[in-house]
Coordinates of N, CA and C in Angstrom, one line a residue:
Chain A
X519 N -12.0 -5.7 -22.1 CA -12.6 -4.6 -21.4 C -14.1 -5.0 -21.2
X520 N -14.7 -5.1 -19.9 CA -15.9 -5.4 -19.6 C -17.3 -4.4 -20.2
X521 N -17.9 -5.0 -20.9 CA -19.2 -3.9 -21.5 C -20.8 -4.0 -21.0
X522 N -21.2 -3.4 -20.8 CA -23.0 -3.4 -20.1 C -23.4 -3.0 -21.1
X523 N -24.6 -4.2 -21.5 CA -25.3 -3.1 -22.0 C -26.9 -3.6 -21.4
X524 N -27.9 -2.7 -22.2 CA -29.2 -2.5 -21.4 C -29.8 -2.6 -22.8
X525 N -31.3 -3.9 -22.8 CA -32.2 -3.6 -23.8 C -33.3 -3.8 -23.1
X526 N -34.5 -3.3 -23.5 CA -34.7 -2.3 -24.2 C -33.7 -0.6 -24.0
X527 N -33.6 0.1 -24.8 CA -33.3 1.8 -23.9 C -34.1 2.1 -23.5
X528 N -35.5 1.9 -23.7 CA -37.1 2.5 -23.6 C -37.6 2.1 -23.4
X529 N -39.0 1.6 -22.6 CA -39.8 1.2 -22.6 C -40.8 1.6 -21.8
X530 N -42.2 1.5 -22.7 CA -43.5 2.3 -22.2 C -44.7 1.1 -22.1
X531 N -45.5 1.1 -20.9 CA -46.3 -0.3 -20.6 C -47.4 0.7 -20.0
X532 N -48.7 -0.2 -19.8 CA -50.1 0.6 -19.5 C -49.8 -0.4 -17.5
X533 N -50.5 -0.4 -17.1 CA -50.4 -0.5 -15.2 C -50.4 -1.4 -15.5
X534 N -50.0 -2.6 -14.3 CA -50.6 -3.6 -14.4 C -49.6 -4.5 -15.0
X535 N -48.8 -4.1 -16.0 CA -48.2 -5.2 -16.9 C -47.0 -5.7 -16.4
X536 N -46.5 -6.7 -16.3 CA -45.5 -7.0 -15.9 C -44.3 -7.1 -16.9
X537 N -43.1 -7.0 -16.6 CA -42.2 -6.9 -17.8 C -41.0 -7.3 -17.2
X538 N -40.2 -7.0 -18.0 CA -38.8 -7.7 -17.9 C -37.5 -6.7 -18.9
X539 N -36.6 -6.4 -17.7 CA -35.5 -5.6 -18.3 C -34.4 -6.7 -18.4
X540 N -33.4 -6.5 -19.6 CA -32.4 -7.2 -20.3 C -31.0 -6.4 -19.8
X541 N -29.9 -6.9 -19.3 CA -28.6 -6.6 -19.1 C -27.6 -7.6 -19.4
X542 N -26.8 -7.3 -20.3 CA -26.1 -8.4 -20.8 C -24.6 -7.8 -20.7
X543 N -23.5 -8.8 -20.2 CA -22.1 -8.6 -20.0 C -20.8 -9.0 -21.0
X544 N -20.0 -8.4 -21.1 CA -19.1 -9.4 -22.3 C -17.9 -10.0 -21.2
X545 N -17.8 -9.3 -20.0 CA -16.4 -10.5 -19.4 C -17.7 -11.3 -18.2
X546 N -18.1 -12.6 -18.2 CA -18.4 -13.1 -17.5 C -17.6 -13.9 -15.8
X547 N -16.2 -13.0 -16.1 CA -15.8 -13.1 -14.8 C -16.1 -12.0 -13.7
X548 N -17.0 -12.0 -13.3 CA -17.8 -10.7 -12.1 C -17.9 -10.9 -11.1
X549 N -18.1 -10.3 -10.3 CA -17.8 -10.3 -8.8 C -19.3 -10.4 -7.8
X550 N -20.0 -9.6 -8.6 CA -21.3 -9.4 -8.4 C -22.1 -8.8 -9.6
X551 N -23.5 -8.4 -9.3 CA -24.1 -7.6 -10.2 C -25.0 -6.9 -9.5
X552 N -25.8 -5.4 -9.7 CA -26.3 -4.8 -9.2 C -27.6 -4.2 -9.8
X553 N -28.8 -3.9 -9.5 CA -29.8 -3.4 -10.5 C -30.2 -2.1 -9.7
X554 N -30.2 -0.7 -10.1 CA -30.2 0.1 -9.3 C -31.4 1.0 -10.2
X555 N -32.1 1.9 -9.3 CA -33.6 2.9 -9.7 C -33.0 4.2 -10.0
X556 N -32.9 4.9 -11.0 CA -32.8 6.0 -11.4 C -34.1 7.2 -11.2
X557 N -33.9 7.9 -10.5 CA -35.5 9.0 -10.9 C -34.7 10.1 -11.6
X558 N -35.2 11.0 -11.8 CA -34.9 11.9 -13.3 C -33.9 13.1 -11.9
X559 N -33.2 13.5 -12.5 CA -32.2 14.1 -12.0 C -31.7 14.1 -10.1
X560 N -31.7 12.8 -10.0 CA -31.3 12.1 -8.8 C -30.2 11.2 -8.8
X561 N -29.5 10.7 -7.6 CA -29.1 9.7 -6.9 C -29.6 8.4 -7.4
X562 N -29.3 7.5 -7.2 CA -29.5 5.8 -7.5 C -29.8 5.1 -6.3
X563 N -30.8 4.4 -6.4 CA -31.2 3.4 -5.0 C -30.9 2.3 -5.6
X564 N -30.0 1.6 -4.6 CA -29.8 0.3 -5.0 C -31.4 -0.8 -4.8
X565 N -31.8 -1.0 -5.6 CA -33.0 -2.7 -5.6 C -32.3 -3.7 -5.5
X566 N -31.5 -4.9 -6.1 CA -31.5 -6.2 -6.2 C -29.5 -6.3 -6.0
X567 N -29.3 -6.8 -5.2 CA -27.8 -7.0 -5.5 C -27.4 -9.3 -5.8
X568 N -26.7 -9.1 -6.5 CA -26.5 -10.3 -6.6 C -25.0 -11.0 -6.9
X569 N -25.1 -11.5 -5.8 CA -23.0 -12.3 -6.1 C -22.9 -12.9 -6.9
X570 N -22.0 -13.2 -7.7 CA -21.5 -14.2 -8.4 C -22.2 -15.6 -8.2
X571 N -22.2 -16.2 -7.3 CA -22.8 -17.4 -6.8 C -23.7 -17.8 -7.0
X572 N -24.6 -17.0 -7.1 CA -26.1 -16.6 -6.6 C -26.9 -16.3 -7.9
X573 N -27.8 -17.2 -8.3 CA -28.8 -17.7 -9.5 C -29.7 -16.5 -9.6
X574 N -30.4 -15.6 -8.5 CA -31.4 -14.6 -8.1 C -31.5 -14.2 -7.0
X575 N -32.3 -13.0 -7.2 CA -32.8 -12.2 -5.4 C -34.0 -12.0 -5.7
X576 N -34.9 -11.6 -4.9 CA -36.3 -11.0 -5.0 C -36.5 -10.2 -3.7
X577 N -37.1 -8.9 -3.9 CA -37.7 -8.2 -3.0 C -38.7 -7.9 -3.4
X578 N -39.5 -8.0 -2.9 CA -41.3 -7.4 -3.2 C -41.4 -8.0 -5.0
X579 N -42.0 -6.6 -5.3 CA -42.4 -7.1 -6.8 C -41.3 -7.3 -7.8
X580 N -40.4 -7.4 -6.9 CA -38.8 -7.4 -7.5 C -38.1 -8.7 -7.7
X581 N -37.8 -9.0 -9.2 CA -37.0 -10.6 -8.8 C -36.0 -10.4 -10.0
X582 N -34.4 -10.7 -10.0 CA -33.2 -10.2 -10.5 C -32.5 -12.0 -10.9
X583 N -32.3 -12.1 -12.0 CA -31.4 -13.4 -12.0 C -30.3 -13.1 -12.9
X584 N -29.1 -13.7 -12.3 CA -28.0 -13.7 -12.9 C -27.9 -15.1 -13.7
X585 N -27.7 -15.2 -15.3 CA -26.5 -16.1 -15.6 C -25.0 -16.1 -15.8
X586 N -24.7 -16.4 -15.4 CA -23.0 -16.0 -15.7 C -22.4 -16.5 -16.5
X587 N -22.8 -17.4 -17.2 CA -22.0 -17.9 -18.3 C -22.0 -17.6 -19.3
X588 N -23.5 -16.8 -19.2 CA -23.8 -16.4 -20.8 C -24.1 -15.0 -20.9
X589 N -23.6 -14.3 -19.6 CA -23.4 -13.4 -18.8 C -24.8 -12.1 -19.5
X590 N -25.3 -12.5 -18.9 CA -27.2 -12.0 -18.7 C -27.6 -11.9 -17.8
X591 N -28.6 -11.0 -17.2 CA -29.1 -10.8 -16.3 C -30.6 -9.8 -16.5
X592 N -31.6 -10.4 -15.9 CA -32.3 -9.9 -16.1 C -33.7 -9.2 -15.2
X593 N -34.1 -8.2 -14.9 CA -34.5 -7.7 -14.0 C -36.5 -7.6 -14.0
X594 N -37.2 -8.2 -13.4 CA -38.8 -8.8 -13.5 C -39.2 -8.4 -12.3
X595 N -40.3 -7.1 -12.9 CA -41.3 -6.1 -12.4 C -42.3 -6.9 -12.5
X596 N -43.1 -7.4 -11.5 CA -44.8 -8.0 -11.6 C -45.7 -6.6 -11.6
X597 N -46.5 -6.6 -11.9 CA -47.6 -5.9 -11.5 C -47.5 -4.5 -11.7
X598 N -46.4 -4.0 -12.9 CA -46.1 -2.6 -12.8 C -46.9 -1.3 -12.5
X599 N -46.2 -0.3 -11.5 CA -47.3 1.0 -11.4 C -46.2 2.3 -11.4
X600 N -47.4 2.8 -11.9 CA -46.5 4.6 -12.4 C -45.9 4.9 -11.6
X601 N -45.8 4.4 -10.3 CA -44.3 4.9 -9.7 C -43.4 4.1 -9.9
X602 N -43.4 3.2 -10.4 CA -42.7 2.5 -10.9 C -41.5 3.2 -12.1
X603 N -41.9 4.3 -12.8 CA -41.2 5.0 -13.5 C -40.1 5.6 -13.2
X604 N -39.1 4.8 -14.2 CA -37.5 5.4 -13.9 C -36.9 5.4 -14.6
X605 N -35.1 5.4 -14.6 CA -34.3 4.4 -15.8 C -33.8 3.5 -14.3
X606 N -33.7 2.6 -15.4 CA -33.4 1.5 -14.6 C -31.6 0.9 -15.2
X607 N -30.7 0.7 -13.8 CA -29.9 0.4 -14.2 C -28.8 -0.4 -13.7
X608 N -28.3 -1.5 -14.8 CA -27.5 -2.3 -14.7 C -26.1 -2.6 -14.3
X609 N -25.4 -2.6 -13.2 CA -23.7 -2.6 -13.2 C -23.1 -3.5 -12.8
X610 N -22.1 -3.9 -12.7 CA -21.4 -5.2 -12.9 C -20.3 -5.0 -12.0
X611 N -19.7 -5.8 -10.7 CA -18.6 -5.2 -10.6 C -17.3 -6.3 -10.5
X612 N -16.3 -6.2 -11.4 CA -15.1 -7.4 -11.6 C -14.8 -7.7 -10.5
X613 N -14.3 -7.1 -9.3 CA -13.7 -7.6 -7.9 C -14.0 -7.3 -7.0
X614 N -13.8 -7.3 -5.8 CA -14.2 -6.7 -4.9 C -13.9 -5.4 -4.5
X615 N -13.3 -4.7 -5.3 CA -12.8 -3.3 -5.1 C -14.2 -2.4 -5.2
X616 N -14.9 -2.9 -5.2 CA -16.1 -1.7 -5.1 C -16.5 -0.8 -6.6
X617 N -15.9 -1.1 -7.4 CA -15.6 -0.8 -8.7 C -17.0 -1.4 -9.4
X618 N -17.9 -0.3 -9.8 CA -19.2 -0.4 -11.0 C -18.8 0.0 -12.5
X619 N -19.3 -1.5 -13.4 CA -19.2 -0.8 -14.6 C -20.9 -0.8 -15.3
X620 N -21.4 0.3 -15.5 CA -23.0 0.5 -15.6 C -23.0 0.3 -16.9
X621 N -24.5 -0.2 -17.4 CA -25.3 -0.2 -18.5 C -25.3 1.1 -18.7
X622 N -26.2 1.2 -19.6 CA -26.6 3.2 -20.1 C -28.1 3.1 -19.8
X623 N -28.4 2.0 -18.9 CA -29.8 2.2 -18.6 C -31.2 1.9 -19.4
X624 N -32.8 1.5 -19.1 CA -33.7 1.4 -19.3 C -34.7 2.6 -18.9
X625 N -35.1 3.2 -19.7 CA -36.3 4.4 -19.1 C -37.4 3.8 -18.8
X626 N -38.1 3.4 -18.0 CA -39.6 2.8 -18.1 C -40.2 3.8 -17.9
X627 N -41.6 3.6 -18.3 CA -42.9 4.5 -18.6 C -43.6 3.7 -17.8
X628 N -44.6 4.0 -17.1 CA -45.7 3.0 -17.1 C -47.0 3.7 -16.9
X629 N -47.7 3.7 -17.5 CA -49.2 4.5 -17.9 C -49.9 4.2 -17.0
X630 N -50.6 5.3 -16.6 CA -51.7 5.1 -15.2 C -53.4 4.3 -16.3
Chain B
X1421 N -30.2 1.9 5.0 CA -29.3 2.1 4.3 C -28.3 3.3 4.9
X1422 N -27.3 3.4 4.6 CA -26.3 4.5 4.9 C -26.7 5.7 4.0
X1423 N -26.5 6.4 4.5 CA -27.0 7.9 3.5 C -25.5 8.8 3.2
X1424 N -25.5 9.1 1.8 CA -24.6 10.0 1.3 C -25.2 11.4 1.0
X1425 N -24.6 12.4 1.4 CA -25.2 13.4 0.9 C -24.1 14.2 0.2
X1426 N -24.5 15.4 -0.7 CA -23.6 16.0 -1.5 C -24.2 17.3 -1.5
X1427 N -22.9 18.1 -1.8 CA -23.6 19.5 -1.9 C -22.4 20.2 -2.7
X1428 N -22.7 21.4 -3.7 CA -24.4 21.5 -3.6 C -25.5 20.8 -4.9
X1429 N -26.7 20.9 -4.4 CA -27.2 19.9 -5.2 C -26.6 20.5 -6.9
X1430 N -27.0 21.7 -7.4 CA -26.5 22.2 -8.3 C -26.1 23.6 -8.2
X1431 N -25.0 24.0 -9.7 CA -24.6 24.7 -9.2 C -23.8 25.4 -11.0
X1432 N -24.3 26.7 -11.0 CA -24.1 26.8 -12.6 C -22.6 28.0 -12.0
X1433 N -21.7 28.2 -13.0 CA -20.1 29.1 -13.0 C -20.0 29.2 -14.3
X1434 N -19.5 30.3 -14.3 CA -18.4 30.8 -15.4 C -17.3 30.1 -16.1
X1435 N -17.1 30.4 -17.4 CA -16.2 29.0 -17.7 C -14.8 29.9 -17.1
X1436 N -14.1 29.3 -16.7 CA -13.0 28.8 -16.6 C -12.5 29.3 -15.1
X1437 N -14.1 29.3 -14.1 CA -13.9 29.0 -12.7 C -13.8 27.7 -12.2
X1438 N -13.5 28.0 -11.2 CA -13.0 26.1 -10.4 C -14.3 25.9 -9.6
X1439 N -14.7 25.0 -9.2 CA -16.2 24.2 -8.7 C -15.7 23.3 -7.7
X1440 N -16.3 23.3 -6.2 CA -15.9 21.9 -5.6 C -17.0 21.5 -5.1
X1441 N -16.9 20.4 -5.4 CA -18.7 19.3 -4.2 C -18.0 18.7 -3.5
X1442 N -19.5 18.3 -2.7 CA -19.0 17.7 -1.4 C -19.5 16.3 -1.4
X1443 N -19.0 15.5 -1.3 CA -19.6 14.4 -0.4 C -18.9 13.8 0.9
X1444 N -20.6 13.4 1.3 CA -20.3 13.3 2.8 C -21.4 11.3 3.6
X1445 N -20.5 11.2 4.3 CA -21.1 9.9 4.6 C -21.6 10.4 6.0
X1446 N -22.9 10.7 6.0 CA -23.3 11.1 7.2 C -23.3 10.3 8.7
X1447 N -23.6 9.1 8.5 CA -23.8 7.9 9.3 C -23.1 7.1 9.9
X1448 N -21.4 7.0 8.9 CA -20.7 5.6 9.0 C -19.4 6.3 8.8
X1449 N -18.8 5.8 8.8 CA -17.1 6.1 8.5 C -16.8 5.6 7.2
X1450 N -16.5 6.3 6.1 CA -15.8 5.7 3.9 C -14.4 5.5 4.1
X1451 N -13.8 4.9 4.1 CA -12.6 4.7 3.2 C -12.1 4.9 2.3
X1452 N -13.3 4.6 1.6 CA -12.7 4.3 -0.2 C -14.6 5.2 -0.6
X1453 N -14.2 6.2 -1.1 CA -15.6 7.1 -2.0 C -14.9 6.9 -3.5
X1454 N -16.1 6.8 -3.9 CA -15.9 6.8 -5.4 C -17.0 8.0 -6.4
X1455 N -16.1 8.8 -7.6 CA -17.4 9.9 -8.2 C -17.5 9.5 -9.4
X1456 N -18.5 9.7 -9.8 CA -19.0 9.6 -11.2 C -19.1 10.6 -12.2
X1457 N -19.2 10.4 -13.2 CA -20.1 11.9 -14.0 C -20.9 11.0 -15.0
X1458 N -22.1 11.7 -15.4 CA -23.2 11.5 -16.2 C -23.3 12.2 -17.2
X1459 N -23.5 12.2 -18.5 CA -24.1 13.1 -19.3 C -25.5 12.6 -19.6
X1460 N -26.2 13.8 -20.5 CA -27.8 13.4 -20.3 C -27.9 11.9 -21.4
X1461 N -28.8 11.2 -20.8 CA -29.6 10.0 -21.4 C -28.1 9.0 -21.5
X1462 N -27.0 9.5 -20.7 CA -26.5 8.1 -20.6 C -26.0 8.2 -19.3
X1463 N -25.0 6.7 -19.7 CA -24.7 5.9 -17.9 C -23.8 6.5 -17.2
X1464 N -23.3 6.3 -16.2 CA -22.3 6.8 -15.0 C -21.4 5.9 -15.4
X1465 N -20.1 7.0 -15.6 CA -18.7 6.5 -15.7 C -18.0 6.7 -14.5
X1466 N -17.3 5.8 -14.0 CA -16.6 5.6 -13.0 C -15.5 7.1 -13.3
X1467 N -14.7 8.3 -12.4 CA -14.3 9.1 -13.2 C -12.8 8.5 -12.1
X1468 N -12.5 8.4 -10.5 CA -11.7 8.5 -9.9 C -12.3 7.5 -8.3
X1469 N -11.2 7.1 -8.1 CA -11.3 6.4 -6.3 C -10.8 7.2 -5.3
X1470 N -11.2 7.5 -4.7 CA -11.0 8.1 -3.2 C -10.8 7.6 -2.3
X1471 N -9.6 7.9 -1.8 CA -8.7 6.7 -0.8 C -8.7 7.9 0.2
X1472 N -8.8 7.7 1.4 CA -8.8 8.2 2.4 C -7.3 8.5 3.3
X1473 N -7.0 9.5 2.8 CA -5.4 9.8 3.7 C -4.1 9.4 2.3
X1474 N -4.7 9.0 1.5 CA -3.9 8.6 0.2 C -4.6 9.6 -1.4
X1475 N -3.6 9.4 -2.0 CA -4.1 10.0 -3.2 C -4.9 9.1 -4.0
X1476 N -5.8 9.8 -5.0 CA -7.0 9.2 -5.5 C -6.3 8.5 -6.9
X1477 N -7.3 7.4 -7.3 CA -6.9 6.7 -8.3 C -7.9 7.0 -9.8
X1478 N -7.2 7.4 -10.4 CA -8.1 8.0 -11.8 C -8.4 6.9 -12.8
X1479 N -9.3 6.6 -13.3 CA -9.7 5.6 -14.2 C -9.2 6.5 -15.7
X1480 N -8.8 5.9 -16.6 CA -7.9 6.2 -18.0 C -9.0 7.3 -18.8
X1481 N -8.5 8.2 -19.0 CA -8.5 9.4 -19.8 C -9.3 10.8 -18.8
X1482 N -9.1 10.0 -17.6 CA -9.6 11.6 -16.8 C -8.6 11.9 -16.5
X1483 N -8.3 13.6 -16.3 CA -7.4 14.2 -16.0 C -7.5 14.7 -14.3
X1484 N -6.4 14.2 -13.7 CA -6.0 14.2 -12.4 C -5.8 15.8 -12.0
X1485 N -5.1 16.5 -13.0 CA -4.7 17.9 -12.5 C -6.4 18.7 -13.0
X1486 N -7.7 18.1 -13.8 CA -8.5 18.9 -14.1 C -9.2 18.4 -12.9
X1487 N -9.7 17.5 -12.5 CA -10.5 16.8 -11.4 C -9.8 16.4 -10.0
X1488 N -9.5 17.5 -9.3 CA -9.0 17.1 -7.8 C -9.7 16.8 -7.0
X1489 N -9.1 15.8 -6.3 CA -10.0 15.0 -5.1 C -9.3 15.1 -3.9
X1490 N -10.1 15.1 -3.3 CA -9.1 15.4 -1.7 C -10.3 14.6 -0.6
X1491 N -9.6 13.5 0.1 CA -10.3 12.9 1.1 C -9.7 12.9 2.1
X1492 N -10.0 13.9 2.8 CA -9.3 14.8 4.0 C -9.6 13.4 5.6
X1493 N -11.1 13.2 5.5 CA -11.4 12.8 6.6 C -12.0 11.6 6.2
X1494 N -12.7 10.3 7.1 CA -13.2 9.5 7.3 C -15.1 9.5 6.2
X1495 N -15.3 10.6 6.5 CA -16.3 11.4 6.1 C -17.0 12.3 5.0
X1496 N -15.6 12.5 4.7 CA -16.1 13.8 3.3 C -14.7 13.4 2.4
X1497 N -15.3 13.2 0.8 CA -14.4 13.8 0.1 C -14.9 14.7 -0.7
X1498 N -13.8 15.6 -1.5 CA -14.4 16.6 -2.4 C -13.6 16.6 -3.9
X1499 N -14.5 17.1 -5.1 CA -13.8 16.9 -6.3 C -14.0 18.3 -6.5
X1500 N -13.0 18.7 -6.9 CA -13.1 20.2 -7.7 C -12.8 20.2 -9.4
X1501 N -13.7 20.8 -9.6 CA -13.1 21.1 -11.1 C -12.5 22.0 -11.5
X1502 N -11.0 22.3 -11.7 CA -10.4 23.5 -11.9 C -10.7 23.8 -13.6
X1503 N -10.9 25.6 -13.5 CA -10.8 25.8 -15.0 C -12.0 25.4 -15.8
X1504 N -13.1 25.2 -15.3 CA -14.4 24.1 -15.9 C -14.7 25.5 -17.0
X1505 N -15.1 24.2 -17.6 CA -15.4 24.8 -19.4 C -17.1 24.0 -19.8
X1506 N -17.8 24.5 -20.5 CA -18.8 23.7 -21.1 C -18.9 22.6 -21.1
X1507 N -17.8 22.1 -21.2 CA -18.1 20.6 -21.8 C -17.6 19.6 -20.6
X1508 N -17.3 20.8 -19.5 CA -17.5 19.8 -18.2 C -19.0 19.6 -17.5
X1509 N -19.6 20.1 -18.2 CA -21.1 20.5 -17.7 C -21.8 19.1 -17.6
X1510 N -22.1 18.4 -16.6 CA -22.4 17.1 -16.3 C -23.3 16.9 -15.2
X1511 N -23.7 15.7 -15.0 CA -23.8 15.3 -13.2 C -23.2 14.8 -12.7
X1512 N -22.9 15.5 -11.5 CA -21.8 14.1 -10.8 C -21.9 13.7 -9.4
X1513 N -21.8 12.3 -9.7 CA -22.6 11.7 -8.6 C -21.5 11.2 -7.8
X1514 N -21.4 11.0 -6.1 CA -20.4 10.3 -5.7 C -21.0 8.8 -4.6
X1515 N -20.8 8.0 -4.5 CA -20.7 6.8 -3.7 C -19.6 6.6 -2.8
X1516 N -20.1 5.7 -2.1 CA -19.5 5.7 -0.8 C -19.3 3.8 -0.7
X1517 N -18.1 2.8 -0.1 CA -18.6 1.7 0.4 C -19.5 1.6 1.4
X1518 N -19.9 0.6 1.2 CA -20.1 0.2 2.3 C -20.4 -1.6 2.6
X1519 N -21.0 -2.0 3.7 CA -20.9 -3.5 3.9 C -21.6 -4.5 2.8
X1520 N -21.0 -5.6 2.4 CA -21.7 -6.5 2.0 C -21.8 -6.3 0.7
X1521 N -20.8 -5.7 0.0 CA -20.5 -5.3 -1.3 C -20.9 -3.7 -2.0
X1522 N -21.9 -3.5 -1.0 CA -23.0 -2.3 -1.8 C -22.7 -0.9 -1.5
X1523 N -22.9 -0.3 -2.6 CA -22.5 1.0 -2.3 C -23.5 1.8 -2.1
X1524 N -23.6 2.7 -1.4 CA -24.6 4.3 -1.5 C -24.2 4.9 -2.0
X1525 N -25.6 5.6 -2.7 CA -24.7 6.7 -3.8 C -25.7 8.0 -3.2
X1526 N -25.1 9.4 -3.4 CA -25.6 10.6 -3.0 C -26.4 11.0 -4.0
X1527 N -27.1 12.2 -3.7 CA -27.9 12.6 -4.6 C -27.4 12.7 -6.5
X1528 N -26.7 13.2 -6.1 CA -25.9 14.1 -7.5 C -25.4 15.5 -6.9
X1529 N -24.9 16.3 -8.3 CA -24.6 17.8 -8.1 C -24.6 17.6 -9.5
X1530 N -25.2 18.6 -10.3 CA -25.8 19.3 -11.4 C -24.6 20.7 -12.2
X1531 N -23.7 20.1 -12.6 CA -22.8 21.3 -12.9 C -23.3 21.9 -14.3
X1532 N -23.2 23.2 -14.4 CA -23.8 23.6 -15.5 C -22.5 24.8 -15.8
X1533 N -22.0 24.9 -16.9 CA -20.8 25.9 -17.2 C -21.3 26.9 -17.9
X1534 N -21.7 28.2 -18.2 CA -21.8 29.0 -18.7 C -20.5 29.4 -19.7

């Protein structure tokens, strides 16, 4: 049975800092991977999608790399800013069936 | 991006009235919608698949007869919760396919059971 998980659960940074969220898989047979923006009692925006194939994506201050073998993935904020504040979160999906299995998420802080 | 929307955003009942949300693919034509539920400070569990013109597919220990789904049209499906009790009290969010793997997801709906 495929597991997400997300480390840190928490994490609080002052502007400016750059950081790095942790998502780690236990079936490294996946279809794709997905990093998606949580705000506090909302919907999900997808950020970074990434295929199986596919080593990383980057959008803006956004850059997402998959390894699959050791099934990690990791999600790198440059230049963090308080809107930047979310949970942040990780899903995985086995096949093409459209099927997400999520982390339990990263809260970021980021201090003005 | 394709936009989902749901309604209603929240929505507090009596325990052991029935509740239905909506989701809706404003933009594009779904096939396949999919809903979630959430409890606080953790992740979205996949709850059911929404097949369009077919019956929905339940992922293991949700109950089919507590969580009905009906995807009438191209457009909307809806989950009702019959009988909701406390401890249905969740968020539940629904997605939609769409191209190139990715899904949209709608706002939420906010169930709260008195």
């Amino acid at each position: 049975k495929q597991e997400v998980t997300q480390i840190p659960a928490a994490l609080s940074v002052p502007e400016g800092e750059n950081l790095v969220l942790n998502c780690s898989f236990t079936d490294s047979a996946i279809y794709n991977l997905q990093w998606f923006r949580q705000d506090p009692g909302k919907g999900l925006t997808s950020l970074l999608l990434i295929q199986s194939s596919q080593r990383e994506q980057t959008s803006g201050r956004l850059n997402a790399s998959l390894d699959k073998s050791s099934g990690r993935s990791t999600l790198y904020i440059a230049a963090s800013q308080p809107g930047d504040s979310a949970t942040y979160l990780c899903a995985v999906s086995p096949d093409s069936s459209y099927k997400l299995i999520f982390g339990s998420g990263t809260r970021l802080l980021v201090r003005p | 991006g394709a936009v989902v929307s749901q309604h209603p955003s929240w929505v507090i009942c009596k325990s052991g009235t029935s509740v239905k949300i909506e989701c809706r693919s404003l933009d594009f034509q779904a096939t396949t919608m999919f809903w979630y539920r959430q409890f606080p400070k953790q992740s979205l569990m996949l709850m059911a698949t929404s097949n369009e013109g077919s019956k929905a597919t339940y992922e293991q220990g949700v109950e089919k007869d507590k969580f009905l789904i009906n995807h009438a049209s191209l457009t909307l499906s809806t989950l009702t919760v019959t009988s909701a009790h406390p401890e249905d009290s969740s968020f539940y969010i629904c997605s939609s396919e769409g191209q190139g793997n990715e899904q949209f997801f709608g706002p939420g709906t906010r169930l709260t059971v008195l």
